[in-house]
Tab-separated table of C-alpha atoms in Angstrom:
chain	number	residue	atom	x	y	z
A	81	MET	CA	-0.011	0.031	0.029
A	82	PHE	CA	2.552	2.414	0.781
A	83	PHE	CA	4.479	1.741	-2.508
A	84	GLY	CA	1.106	2.464	-4.186
A	85	ILE	CA	0.705	5.926	-2.591
A	86	LEU	CA	4.193	6.741	-3.341
A	87	MET	CA	3.838	6.005	-6.718
A	88	THR	CA	0.599	7.437	-7.372
A	89	LYS	CA	1.586	10.578	-5.482
A	90	GLY	CA	-1.243	9.948	-2.669
A	91	TYR	CA	-3.958	10.835	-5.169
A	92	SER	CA	-7.198	9.030	-4.784
A	93	ILE	CA	-8.741	10.105	-7.815
A	94	ALA	CA	-7.082	8.386	-10.690
A	95	GLN	CA	-4.694	10.639	-12.597
A	96	CYS	CA	-2.146	9.668	-15.387
A	97	ARG	CA	0.099	12.641	-15.185
A	98	THR	CA	3.386	11.103	-14.307
A	99	PHE	CA	5.370	8.079	-15.174
A	100	SER	CA	4.876	6.519	-11.560
A	101	GLN	CA	1.115	7.230	-11.969
A	102	LYS	CA	1.007	5.636	-15.558
A	103	LEU	CA	2.757	2.613	-14.292
A	104	MET	CA	0.513	2.108	-11.723
A	105	TYR	CA	-3.021	2.304	-13.297
A	106	LYS	CA	-1.361	-0.370	-15.636
A	107	LEU	CA	-0.815	-2.207	-12.732
A	108	GLY	CA	-4.269	-2.213	-11.710
A	109	ARG	CA	-5.540	-2.960	-15.525
A	110	PHE	CA	-3.466	-6.127	-15.242
A	111	MET	CA	-4.743	-6.972	-12.002
A	112	ALA	CA	-8.156	-6.815	-13.125
A	113	LEU	CA	-7.983	-8.529	-16.221
A	114	ARG	CA	-6.258	-11.538	-14.917
A	115	ASN	CA	-9.588	-12.340	-14.143
A	116	LYS	CA	-11.577	-14.542	-16.732
A	117	ASN	CA	-14.834	-12.552	-17.854
A	118	VAL	CA	-13.519	-9.124	-17.501
A	119	GLU	CA	-13.423	-6.778	-20.322
A	120	ILE	CA	-11.689	-3.325	-19.871
A	121	ASP	CA	-11.528	-0.598	-22.387
A	122	LYS	CA	-7.891	0.378	-22.780
A	123	THR	CA	-8.845	4.338	-21.544
A	124	CYS	CA	-9.736	2.845	-18.320
A	125	LEU	CA	-8.001	3.928	-15.083
A	126	ILE	CA	-8.300	1.277	-12.549
A	127	SER	CA	-6.163	1.455	-9.297
A	128	PRO	CA	-4.034	-1.504	-8.160
A	129	HIS	CA	-5.583	-1.121	-4.905
A	130	ALA	CA	-9.243	-1.692	-5.990
A	131	TYR	CA	-10.837	-4.943	-6.090
A	132	VAL	CA	-12.141	-5.855	-9.510
A	133	CYS	CA	-13.314	-9.637	-9.523
A	134	PRO	CA	-16.252	-10.954	-11.494
A	135	ARG	CA	-16.780	-14.064	-9.434
A	136	ALA	CA	-19.640	-16.194	-11.408
A	137	GLY	CA	-20.622	-13.121	-13.550
A	138	ALA	CA	-18.982	-10.700	-15.987
A	139	ILE	CA	-17.624	-7.158	-15.645
A	140	LYS	CA	-17.564	-4.779	-18.607
A	141	LEU	CA	-15.899	-1.199	-18.226
A	142	GLY	CA	-16.492	1.311	-20.789
A	143	PRO	CA	-14.183	4.036	-21.985
A	144	LYS	CA	-12.792	6.422	-19.677
A	145	CYS	CA	-14.084	4.927	-16.533
A	146	THR	CA	-12.342	5.087	-13.333
A	147	ILE	CA	-12.211	2.755	-10.202
A	148	SER	CA	-10.413	4.562	-7.355
A	149	PRO	CA	-8.443	2.876	-4.236
A	150	GLY	CA	-10.429	0.856	-2.036
A	151	ALA	CA	-13.328	0.213	-4.451
A	152	MET	CA	-15.012	-3.127	-4.922
A	153	VAL	CA	-16.494	-4.196	-7.891
A	154	GLN	CA	-17.471	-7.787	-8.204
A	155	GLY	CA	-20.320	-9.946	-9.955
A	156	ASN	CA	-22.322	-9.045	-13.175
A	157	VAL	CA	-21.322	-5.187	-13.470
A	158	GLU	CA	-21.646	-3.350	-16.733
A	159	MET	CA	-20.357	0.499	-16.841
A	160	GLY	CA	-20.789	2.908	-19.533
A	161	GLU	CA	-18.543	5.707	-20.854
A	162	ASN	CA	-16.935	8.313	-18.549
A	163	SER	CA	-18.180	6.732	-15.222
A	164	SER	CA	-16.542	6.558	-11.890
A	165	VAL	CA	-16.712	4.417	-8.600
A	166	GLN	CA	-15.017	6.388	-5.909
A	167	SER	CA	-12.826	4.996	-3.103
A	168	TYR	CA	-14.584	2.423	-0.629
A	169	SER	CA	-17.771	2.080	-2.620
A	170	ILE	CA	-18.962	-1.543	-3.150
A	171	LEU	CA	-21.166	-2.698	-6.358
A	172	THR	CA	-21.971	-6.460	-6.198
A	173	GLY	CA	-24.164	-7.999	-8.838
A	174	TYR	CA	-25.303	-11.539	-9.292
A	175	GLY	CA	-25.954	-14.440	-11.667
A	176	THR	CA	-23.713	-15.714	-14.295
A	177	PRO	CA	-22.882	-14.047	-17.940
A	178	ASP	CA	-25.576	-16.050	-19.724
A	179	ASN	CA	-28.078	-15.251	-16.978
A	180	PRO	CA	-27.468	-11.918	-15.171
A	181	THR	CA	-30.402	-11.963	-12.810
A	182	GLY	CA	-28.804	-9.144	-10.384
A	183	LEU	CA	-26.966	-7.114	-13.045
A	184	ILE	CA	-25.693	-3.632	-12.017
A	185	LYS	CA	-25.832	-1.778	-15.118
A	186	ILE	CA	-24.395	1.933	-15.053
A	187	GLY	CA	-24.779	4.491	-17.935
A	188	ASN	CA	-22.655	7.077	-19.087
A	189	ASN	CA	-21.034	10.154	-17.123
A	190	VAL	CA	-22.204	8.821	-13.920
A	191	ARG	CA	-20.613	9.819	-10.626
A	192	ILE	CA	-20.573	7.358	-7.748
A	193	ALA	CA	-19.273	8.957	-4.479
A	194	PRO	CA	-16.976	7.354	-1.611
A	195	HIS	CA	-18.816	4.727	0.412
A	196	VAL	CA	-21.939	4.185	-1.649
A	197	MET	CA	-23.143	0.429	-1.791
A	198	MET	CA	-24.956	-1.237	-4.489
A	199	ILE	CA	-25.929	-4.931	-3.843
A	200	ALA	CA	-28.193	-6.473	-6.327
A	201	ALA	CA	-29.632	-8.953	-3.996
A	202	ASN	CA	-31.728	-9.385	-0.862
A	203	HIS	CA	-31.669	-12.089	1.520
A	204	VAL	CA	-34.807	-14.452	1.848
A	205	TYR	CA	-35.993	-14.773	5.503
A	206	ASP	CA	-39.959	-16.012	5.052
A	207	ASP	CA	-39.222	-19.279	6.709
A	208	THR	CA	-38.734	-18.708	10.596
A	209	GLU	CA	-37.593	-22.198	11.259
A	210	THR	CA	-34.622	-21.926	8.861
A	211	PRO	CA	-31.807	-19.564	9.623
A	212	ILE	CA	-31.713	-16.606	7.302
A	213	CYS	CA	-28.300	-17.423	6.003
A	214	LYS	CA	-29.685	-21.002	4.505
A	215	GLN	CA	-32.517	-19.501	3.079
A	216	GLY	CA	-30.814	-18.047	-0.179
A	217	LEU	CA	-30.865	-14.634	-2.044
A	218	VAL	CA	-33.362	-13.010	-4.526
A	219	HIS	CA	-31.162	-11.595	-7.129
A	220	LYS	CA	-32.692	-8.194	-9.001
A	221	PRO	CA	-31.039	-5.666	-11.166
A	222	ILE	CA	-29.874	-2.177	-10.139
A	223	VAL	CA	-29.991	0.196	-13.310
A	224	ILE	CA	-28.232	3.640	-12.919
A	225	GLU	CA	-29.268	5.684	-16.069
A	226	ASP	CA	-27.071	8.559	-17.675
A	227	ASP	CA	-25.648	11.616	-16.191
A	228	VAL	CA	-26.572	10.458	-12.372
A	229	TRP	CA	-24.825	11.620	-9.420
A	230	ILE	CA	-24.904	9.106	-6.329
A	231	ALA	CA	-23.225	10.980	-3.258
A	232	GLY	CA	-21.281	9.328	-0.493
A	233	ARG	CA	-22.787	6.700	1.959
A	234	SER	CA	-25.666	5.885	-0.295
A	235	ASN	CA	-27.364	2.834	-0.720
A	236	ILE	CA	-29.286	1.476	-3.775
A	237	MET	CA	-31.381	-1.569	-3.107
A	238	ALA	CA	-31.752	-4.367	-5.516
A	239	GLY	CA	-34.612	-3.741	-8.089
A	240	VAL	CA	-34.179	-0.361	-8.062
A	241	THR	CA	-33.809	2.060	-11.238
A	242	ILE	CA	-32.455	5.594	-10.787
A	243	GLY	CA	-33.389	7.809	-13.941
A	244	THR	CA	-31.432	10.005	-16.163
A	245	GLY	CA	-30.046	13.188	-14.851
A	246	ALA	CA	-31.021	12.032	-11.023
A	247	VAL	CA	-29.140	13.231	-7.788
A	248	VAL	CA	-29.172	10.940	-4.932
A	249	ALA	CA	-28.279	12.493	-1.785
A	250	ALA	CA	-25.787	12.025	0.847
A	251	GLY	CA	-26.733	9.235	3.153
A	252	ALA	CA	-29.790	8.176	0.893
A	253	VAL	CA	-31.274	4.512	1.089
A	254	VAL	CA	-33.013	4.177	-2.146
A	255	THR	CA	-35.643	1.353	-2.073
A	256	LYS	CA	-37.787	2.644	-4.974
A	257	ASP	CA	-37.239	3.679	-8.687
A	258	VAL	CA	-35.773	7.425	-8.851
A	259	PRO	CA	-37.383	9.443	-11.864
A	260	PRO	CA	-35.308	11.157	-14.192
A	261	TYR	CA	-34.202	14.653	-13.343
């Protein structure tokens, strides 16, 4: 971690101004691409301190996307052009590439601030005789349309669509669809 901070000059937002910063973001790209079912546009900047893992799903990152240090992008996740996930945000999609029941689909020019959580599944808890951890999950997609800003510490629940141009307030828990603008 110290080496990475030294090489990126401590910037938490991806910047490729110096040789050492470029080297670190090439390392981040390499680390993400070592996983099967990961597609990353050549213009993406991924911190080597980010966690990018498709698990049983697939990850697709469009042109000019950035994934900051400490961010976790896992499972079925698609990002459009020029979108960013800031430090310590967690995006967890579910399903498989052939059956993306819990896909997180993020449009173009979307800003996801630090400490945002998007988890495209909910626990089943109907049977009071069975522990919740043994009842499984229900997968539902999360859709973030274009030009959306999701402020820090927000939670976007499974099954929610956030419309184009919307702003999600800091600390919000979004349980229902948000209309455009």
